[in-house]
Amino acid sequence: MDFLWLVPAFPLLGSAINGLLGKRLPKPVISLVACGSVGVSFLVAAGLVLSLIQRAPEERHVVQTLFTWIAAGDFVATAEFLLDPLSAVMILVVTGVGFLIHVYSIGYMHAEDGYYRFFSYLNLFMFSMLVLVLASNFLLMFVGWEGVGLCSYLLIGYYFDRKSAGDAGKKAFIVNRIGDVGFILGILLIFATFGSMEFDGVFRQISQRFPAETDLGILTGIALLLFVGATGKSAQIPLYVWLPDAMEGPTPVSALIHAATMVTAGVYMVVRCSPIYSRAPFALEVVAIVVLAYSTVSQLGYMFAAAGVGAYSAGIFHLMTHAFFKALLFLGAGSVIHAMGGEQNLLKMGGLRKHTPITFLTMVVAALAISGIPPLAGFFSKDEILWSAWAHGHPAIWGVGLVTAGLTAFYMFRLVFLTFSGEERMDEHTRRHLHESPASMTVPLVILAVLSVMGGWVGLPAWMGVNRFAAFLEPSLRFTALSEHEPASHALEAGLAVLSVAVAAFGIGAAYNLYVVRRESAQALARRFAGLHALLSHKYYVDEIYDALFVNPAVTGSREVLWKGLDVGIIDGSVNGVGRTIQGSADLLKHLQNGLVRSYASWILAGTIAVLFYIYSLIRR
């Protein structure tokens, strides 16, 4: 376990080499440094996790102290990394999926001028995420938390010569900073309450001194403040508006942000802080409310749903399987864009199945997995969450999750059908140049497809066998107040699973009927429900509402009050006023120096008279 520090160190080294020397290095060397650093990091992580598994469950908690970071009076903060089952799952997901995304990027970004800059940012992102999930205290976690936010700004705004990309990067940065205010306050409240920022020290005190709260207490306050940070980082209501615009970055960035790293940071934080959330029921209700509002839009809702009902291991299980099929979806979309010469409009695609067979097959696997079709990975993790919601007495969350399964299947297979089936709708120039992506892009797709099929088999539901994934995570939840529920029959659990699959199958069938069999009916529905179509097309006008309520007043107030009123009027006015006063007095005094002898004689005479008058007045006293 002495080599734990190497897991984040290798990506940091790769970022430094490419960032400092990349402009003078050939692209193959840049690729080798970037991908090699993450690949070695994955191998080290895999070796450490295997070593951890060989230990007894009660011994699967290893802390490596690197150095004393801050020592101020009685306060001491150390740089320490923690390897336990929870962080073990995270480092395997981050380095494994991250490595595949790096390899894919070699082919996708080969023609970009800022090739070295892209890989330097990508490696730095990996380093920040690994620090976040390996940190053994809140302070070091915050360093990784902020590093991920910075790198997301750099990567989303990679095409800085495009205004839309620059705006998207700034939007992500600002929205995340709003959430981070709550996160910082939560950390400070933890230190004020427990006198420590170490996970073990804080969670042990909570388990010994704090029963579950029946009303609003200190744990609820901490949980809500930390969750504000999670809503920003994991793009939950109301701080989710940056996520759709993050597509302005290159496709590998979208895969990294949406699948394996940044947006899952909030889920990881909630599960890591499960000793707090499990004793703050009001905070869990807030999490559940966010889920009800947002789970129809994102798979992240399922993860927070699991946390909201107390099924923390199910949330991390879905985080893992989601990393496989969501990364596959984004990278598959990038492969389609590559084949189409940069075209991204679905209405100008169609019939690509025969031109890009590998991309087609892997995209179908990803779509089936995210829809929850057995025996793919998404079925097992999604079924575990839905069953946990039902078993813990949350039928509303179960119902929303069930509807979401149908909606997810519908829109994912809408994507598949419009892209790969039907007639070819591209122009003749694009049609002549259609081709499958190179091996550097298709091999990661195939590997992710295999993981999307087999990745869920480690967490079989009770009615099918033993959930080894949940058992592996138990040591990480030793301080958590896990809620119990009445045992239910396996038949009921299996029946609800069949129902969710049926709903997903209905969604797939509806998409097939609308976009393959009766394509004209989709346009007819859009015309018939024009208002609803416009509402959905404009993302419920949330951006416009935020602009009207927050952005425009802030910009107007900054311009009229802070700039014109305070800066120009008062600050600049004071400085300029002093300058004008000096200039005016100088205009008067300059007449003393005019070069005329008679003028100087007159001033001497006047001065002499003034001195004599002053002396006379002193004598008279």
mmCIF file of N, CA, C and O in Angstrom, residues 580-621:
data_model
loop_
_atom_site.group_PDB
_atom_site.id
_atom_site.type_symbol
_atom_site.label_atom_id
_atom_site.label_comp_id
_atom_site.label_asym_id
_atom_site.label_seq_id
_atom_site.Cartn_x
_atom_site.Cartn_y
_atom_site.Cartn_z
ATOM 1 N N ARG A 580 -7.235 66.748 -10.959
ATOM 2 C CA ARG A 580 -7.716 68.034 -11.484
ATOM 3 C C ARG A 580 -7.394 69.177 -10.536
ATOM 4 O O ARG A 580 -7.079 70.295 -10.956
ATOM 5 N N THR A 581 -7.461 68.908 -9.218
ATOM 6 C CA THR A 581 -7.129 69.947 -8.236
ATOM 7 C C THR A 581 -5.665 70.356 -8.350
ATOM 8 O O THR A 581 -5.317 71.548 -8.352
ATOM 9 N N ILE A 582 -4.805 69.363 -8.450
ATOM 10 C CA ILE A 582 -3.372 69.648 -8.591
ATOM 11 C C ILE A 582 -3.096 70.375 -9.901
ATOM 12 O O ILE A 582 -2.301 71.328 -9.967
ATOM 13 N N GLN A 583 -3.775 69.912 -10.965
ATOM 14 C CA GLN A 583 -3.570 70.559 -12.259
ATOM 15 C C GLN A 583 -4.043 72.013 -12.232
ATOM 16 O O GLN A 583 -3.388 72.909 -12.774
ATOM 17 N N GLY A 584 -5.180 72.266 -11.557
ATOM 18 C CA GLY A 584 -5.678 73.652 -11.464
ATOM 19 C C GLY A 584 -4.747 74.535 -10.685
ATOM 20 O O GLY A 584 -4.481 75.692 -11.095
ATOM 21 N N SER A 585 -4.241 74.036 -9.555
ATOM 22 C CA SER A 585 -3.305 74.850 -8.773
ATOM 23 C C SER A 585 -2.010 75.080 -9.541
ATOM 24 O O SER A 585 -1.401 76.156 -9.455
ATOM 25 N N ALA A 586 -1.599 74.065 -10.310
ATOM 26 C CA ALA A 586 -0.384 74.231 -11.121
ATOM 27 C C ALA A 586 -0.581 75.292 -12.189
ATOM 28 O O ALA A 586 0.352 76.040 -12.519
ATOM 29 N N ASP A 587 -1.793 75.387 -12.744
ATOM 30 C CA ASP A 587 -2.068 76.405 -13.752
ATOM 31 C C ASP A 587 -1.890 77.809 -13.171
ATOM 32 O O ASP A 587 -1.484 78.746 -13.860
ATOM 33 N N LEU A 588 -2.217 77.949 -11.884
ATOM 34 C CA LEU A 588 -2.043 79.256 -11.244
ATOM 35 C C LEU A 588 -0.581 79.526 -10.895
ATOM 36 O O LEU A 588 -0.066 80.618 -11.118
ATOM 37 N N LEU A 589 0.068 78.516 -10.345
ATOM 38 C CA LEU A 589 1.440 78.722 -9.873
ATOM 39 C C LEU A 589 2.453 78.844 -11.005
ATOM 40 O O LEU A 589 3.545 79.385 -10.806
ATOM 41 N N LYS A 590 2.095 78.327 -12.173
ATOM 42 C CA LYS A 590 3.066 78.379 -13.261
ATOM 43 C C LYS A 590 3.373 79.818 -13.690
ATOM 44 O O LYS A 590 4.407 80.070 -14.316
ATOM 45 N N HIS A 591 2.473 80.754 -13.345
ATOM 46 C CA HIS A 591 2.724 82.143 -13.719
ATOM 47 C C HIS A 591 3.861 82.761 -12.904
ATOM 48 O O HIS A 591 4.348 83.845 -13.233
ATOM 49 N N LEU A 592 4.240 82.097 -11.796
ATOM 50 C CA LEU A 592 5.372 82.606 -11.014
ATOM 51 C C LEU A 592 6.684 82.455 -11.782
ATOM 52 O O LEU A 592 7.634 83.202 -11.550
ATOM 53 N N GLN A 593 6.743 81.494 -12.646
ATOM 54 C CA GLN A 593 7.965 81.225 -13.414
ATOM 55 C C GLN A 593 7.705 81.597 -14.884
ATOM 56 O O GLN A 593 7.381 80.743 -15.702
ATOM 57 N N ASN A 594 7.859 82.954 -15.183
ATOM 58 C CA ASN A 594 7.583 83.405 -16.558
ATOM 59 C C ASN A 594 8.832 83.939 -17.283
ATOM 60 O O ASN A 594 8.749 84.378 -18.430
ATOM 61 N N GLY A 595 10.014 83.984 -16.606
ATOM 62 C CA GLY A 595 11.242 84.407 -17.258
ATOM 63 C C GLY A 595 11.461 85.927 -17.325
ATOM 64 O O GLY A 595 12.460 86.378 -17.896
ATOM 65 N N LEU A 596 10.540 86.749 -16.743
ATOM 66 C CA LEU A 596 10.675 88.206 -16.781
ATOM 67 C C LEU A 596 11.327 88.693 -15.485
ATOM 68 O O LEU A 596 10.853 88.421 -14.391
ATOM 69 N N VAL A 597 12.450 89.476 -15.637
ATOM 70 C CA VAL A 597 13.193 89.954 -14.462
ATOM 71 C C VAL A 597 12.335 90.876 -13.615
ATOM 72 O O VAL A 597 12.350 90.816 -12.384
ATOM 73 N N ARG A 598 11.566 91.768 -14.277
ATOM 74 C CA ARG A 598 10.750 92.681 -13.492
ATOM 75 C C ARG A 598 9.663 91.961 -12.693
ATOM 76 O O ARG A 598 9.287 92.406 -11.601
ATOM 77 N N SER A 599 9.197 90.840 -13.214
ATOM 78 C CA SER A 599 8.204 90.062 -12.479
ATOM 79 C C SER A 599 8.837 89.443 -11.239
ATOM 80 O O SER A 599 8.249 89.468 -10.149
ATOM 81 N N TYR A 600 10.084 88.915 -11.407
ATOM 82 C CA TYR A 600 10.756 88.337 -10.244
ATOM 83 C C TYR A 600 11.027 89.416 -9.195
ATOM 84 O O TYR A 600 10.903 89.167 -7.981
ATOM 85 N N ALA A 601 11.435 90.640 -9.646
ATOM 86 C CA ALA A 601 11.707 91.738 -8.709
ATOM 87 C C ALA A 601 10.446 92.121 -7.949
ATOM 88 O O ALA A 601 10.480 92.418 -6.745
ATOM 89 N N SER A 602 9.323 92.096 -8.630
ATOM 90 C CA SER A 602 8.046 92.439 -7.983
ATOM 91 C C SER A 602 7.703 91.407 -6.913
ATOM 92 O O SER A 602 7.263 91.760 -5.813
ATOM 93 N N TRP A 603 7.932 90.122 -7.217
ATOM 94 C CA TRP A 603 7.635 89.074 -6.228
ATOM 95 C C TRP A 603 8.583 89.160 -5.034
ATOM 96 O O TRP A 603 8.174 88.940 -3.901
ATOM 97 N N ILE A 604 9.849 89.540 -5.316
ATOM 98 C CA ILE A 604 10.794 89.711 -4.203
ATOM 99 C C ILE A 604 10.370 90.869 -3.302
ATOM 100 O O ILE A 604 10.403 90.773 -2.070
ATOM 101 N N LEU A 605 9.944 91.954 -3.926
ATOM 102 C CA LEU A 605 9.483 93.106 -3.157
ATOM 103 C C LEU A 605 8.256 92.748 -2.342
ATOM 104 O O LEU A 605 8.170 93.098 -1.137
ATOM 105 N N ALA A 606 7.327 92.051 -2.971
ATOM 106 C CA ALA A 606 6.112 91.662 -2.253
ATOM 107 C C ALA A 606 6.450 90.741 -1.100
ATOM 108 O O ALA A 606 5.892 90.860 0.011
ATOM 109 N N GLY A 607 7.389 89.812 -1.308
ATOM 110 C CA GLY A 607 7.777 88.902 -0.245
ATOM 111 C C GLY A 607 8.449 89.638 0.901
ATOM 112 O O GLY A 607 8.214 89.336 2.075
ATOM 113 N N THR A 608 9.296 90.611 0.548
ATOM 114 C CA THR A 608 9.991 91.378 1.592
ATOM 115 C C THR A 608 8.991 92.157 2.432
ATOM 116 O O THR A 608 9.089 92.194 3.672
ATOM 117 N N ILE A 609 8.018 92.771 1.778
ATOM 118 C CA ILE A 609 6.987 93.522 2.502
ATOM 119 C C ILE A 609 6.204 92.587 3.421
ATOM 120 O O ILE A 609 5.895 92.942 4.577
ATOM 121 N N ALA A 610 5.888 91.388 2.937
ATOM 122 C CA ALA A 610 5.128 90.435 3.758
ATOM 123 C C ALA A 610 5.924 90.027 4.983
ATOM 124 O O ALA A 610 5.380 89.949 6.102
ATOM 125 N N VAL A 611 7.234 89.820 4.845
ATOM 126 C CA VAL A 611 8.054 89.412 5.983
ATOM 127 C C VAL A 611 8.164 90.537 6.987
ATOM 128 O O VAL A 611 8.049 90.320 8.205
ATOM 129 N N LEU A 612 8.350 91.771 6.489
ATOM 130 C CA LEU A 612 8.440 92.914 7.395
ATOM 131 C C LEU A 612 7.127 93.123 8.140
ATOM 132 O O LEU A 612 7.123 93.442 9.342
ATOM 133 N N PHE A 613 6.028 92.947 7.445
ATOM 134 C CA PHE A 613 4.735 93.103 8.096
ATOM 135 C C PHE A 613 4.557 92.053 9.182
ATOM 136 O O PHE A 613 4.035 92.354 10.268
ATOM 137 N N TYR A 614 5.036 90.849 8.921
ATOM 138 C CA TYR A 614 4.906 89.776 9.912
ATOM 139 C C TYR A 614 5.746 90.081 11.152
ATOM 140 O O TYR A 614 5.304 89.890 12.287
ATOM 141 N N ILE A 615 6.968 90.601 10.924
ATOM 142 C CA ILE A 615 7.840 90.943 12.059
ATOM 143 C C ILE A 615 7.228 92.082 12.874
ATOM 144 O O ILE A 615 7.253 92.081 14.112
ATOM 145 N N TYR A 616 6.667 93.071 12.180
ATOM 146 C CA TYR A 616 6.038 94.190 12.859
ATOM 147 C C TYR A 616 4.867 93.720 13.725
ATOM 148 O O TYR A 616 4.679 94.208 14.853
ATOM 149 N N SER A 617 4.099 92.762 13.207
ATOM 150 C CA SER A 617 2.963 92.274 13.992
ATOM 151 C C SER A 617 3.425 91.533 15.240
ATOM 152 O O SER A 617 2.787 91.617 16.292
ATOM 153 N N LEU A 618 4.564 90.855 15.159
ATOM 154 C CA LEU A 618 5.084 90.166 16.339
ATOM 155 C C LEU A 618 5.561 91.173 17.399
ATOM 156 O O LEU A 618 5.349 90.966 18.608
ATOM 157 N N ILE A 619 6.197 92.295 16.922
ATOM 158 C CA ILE A 619 6.684 93.303 17.877
ATOM 159 C C ILE A 619 5.519 94.004 18.577
ATOM 160 O O ILE A 619 5.575 94.283 19.778
ATOM 161 N N ARG A 620 4.460 94.243 17.858
ATOM 162 C CA ARG A 620 3.283 94.918 18.416
ATOM 163 C C ARG A 620 2.645 94.096 19.534
ATOM 164 O O ARG A 620 2.037 94.662 20.434
ATOM 165 N N ARG A 621 2.789 92.777 19.494
ATOM 166 C CA ARG A 621 2.218 91.949 20.549
ATOM 167 C C ARG A 621 3.005 92.094 21.844
ATOM 168 O O ARG A 621 2.471 91.859 22.920
#
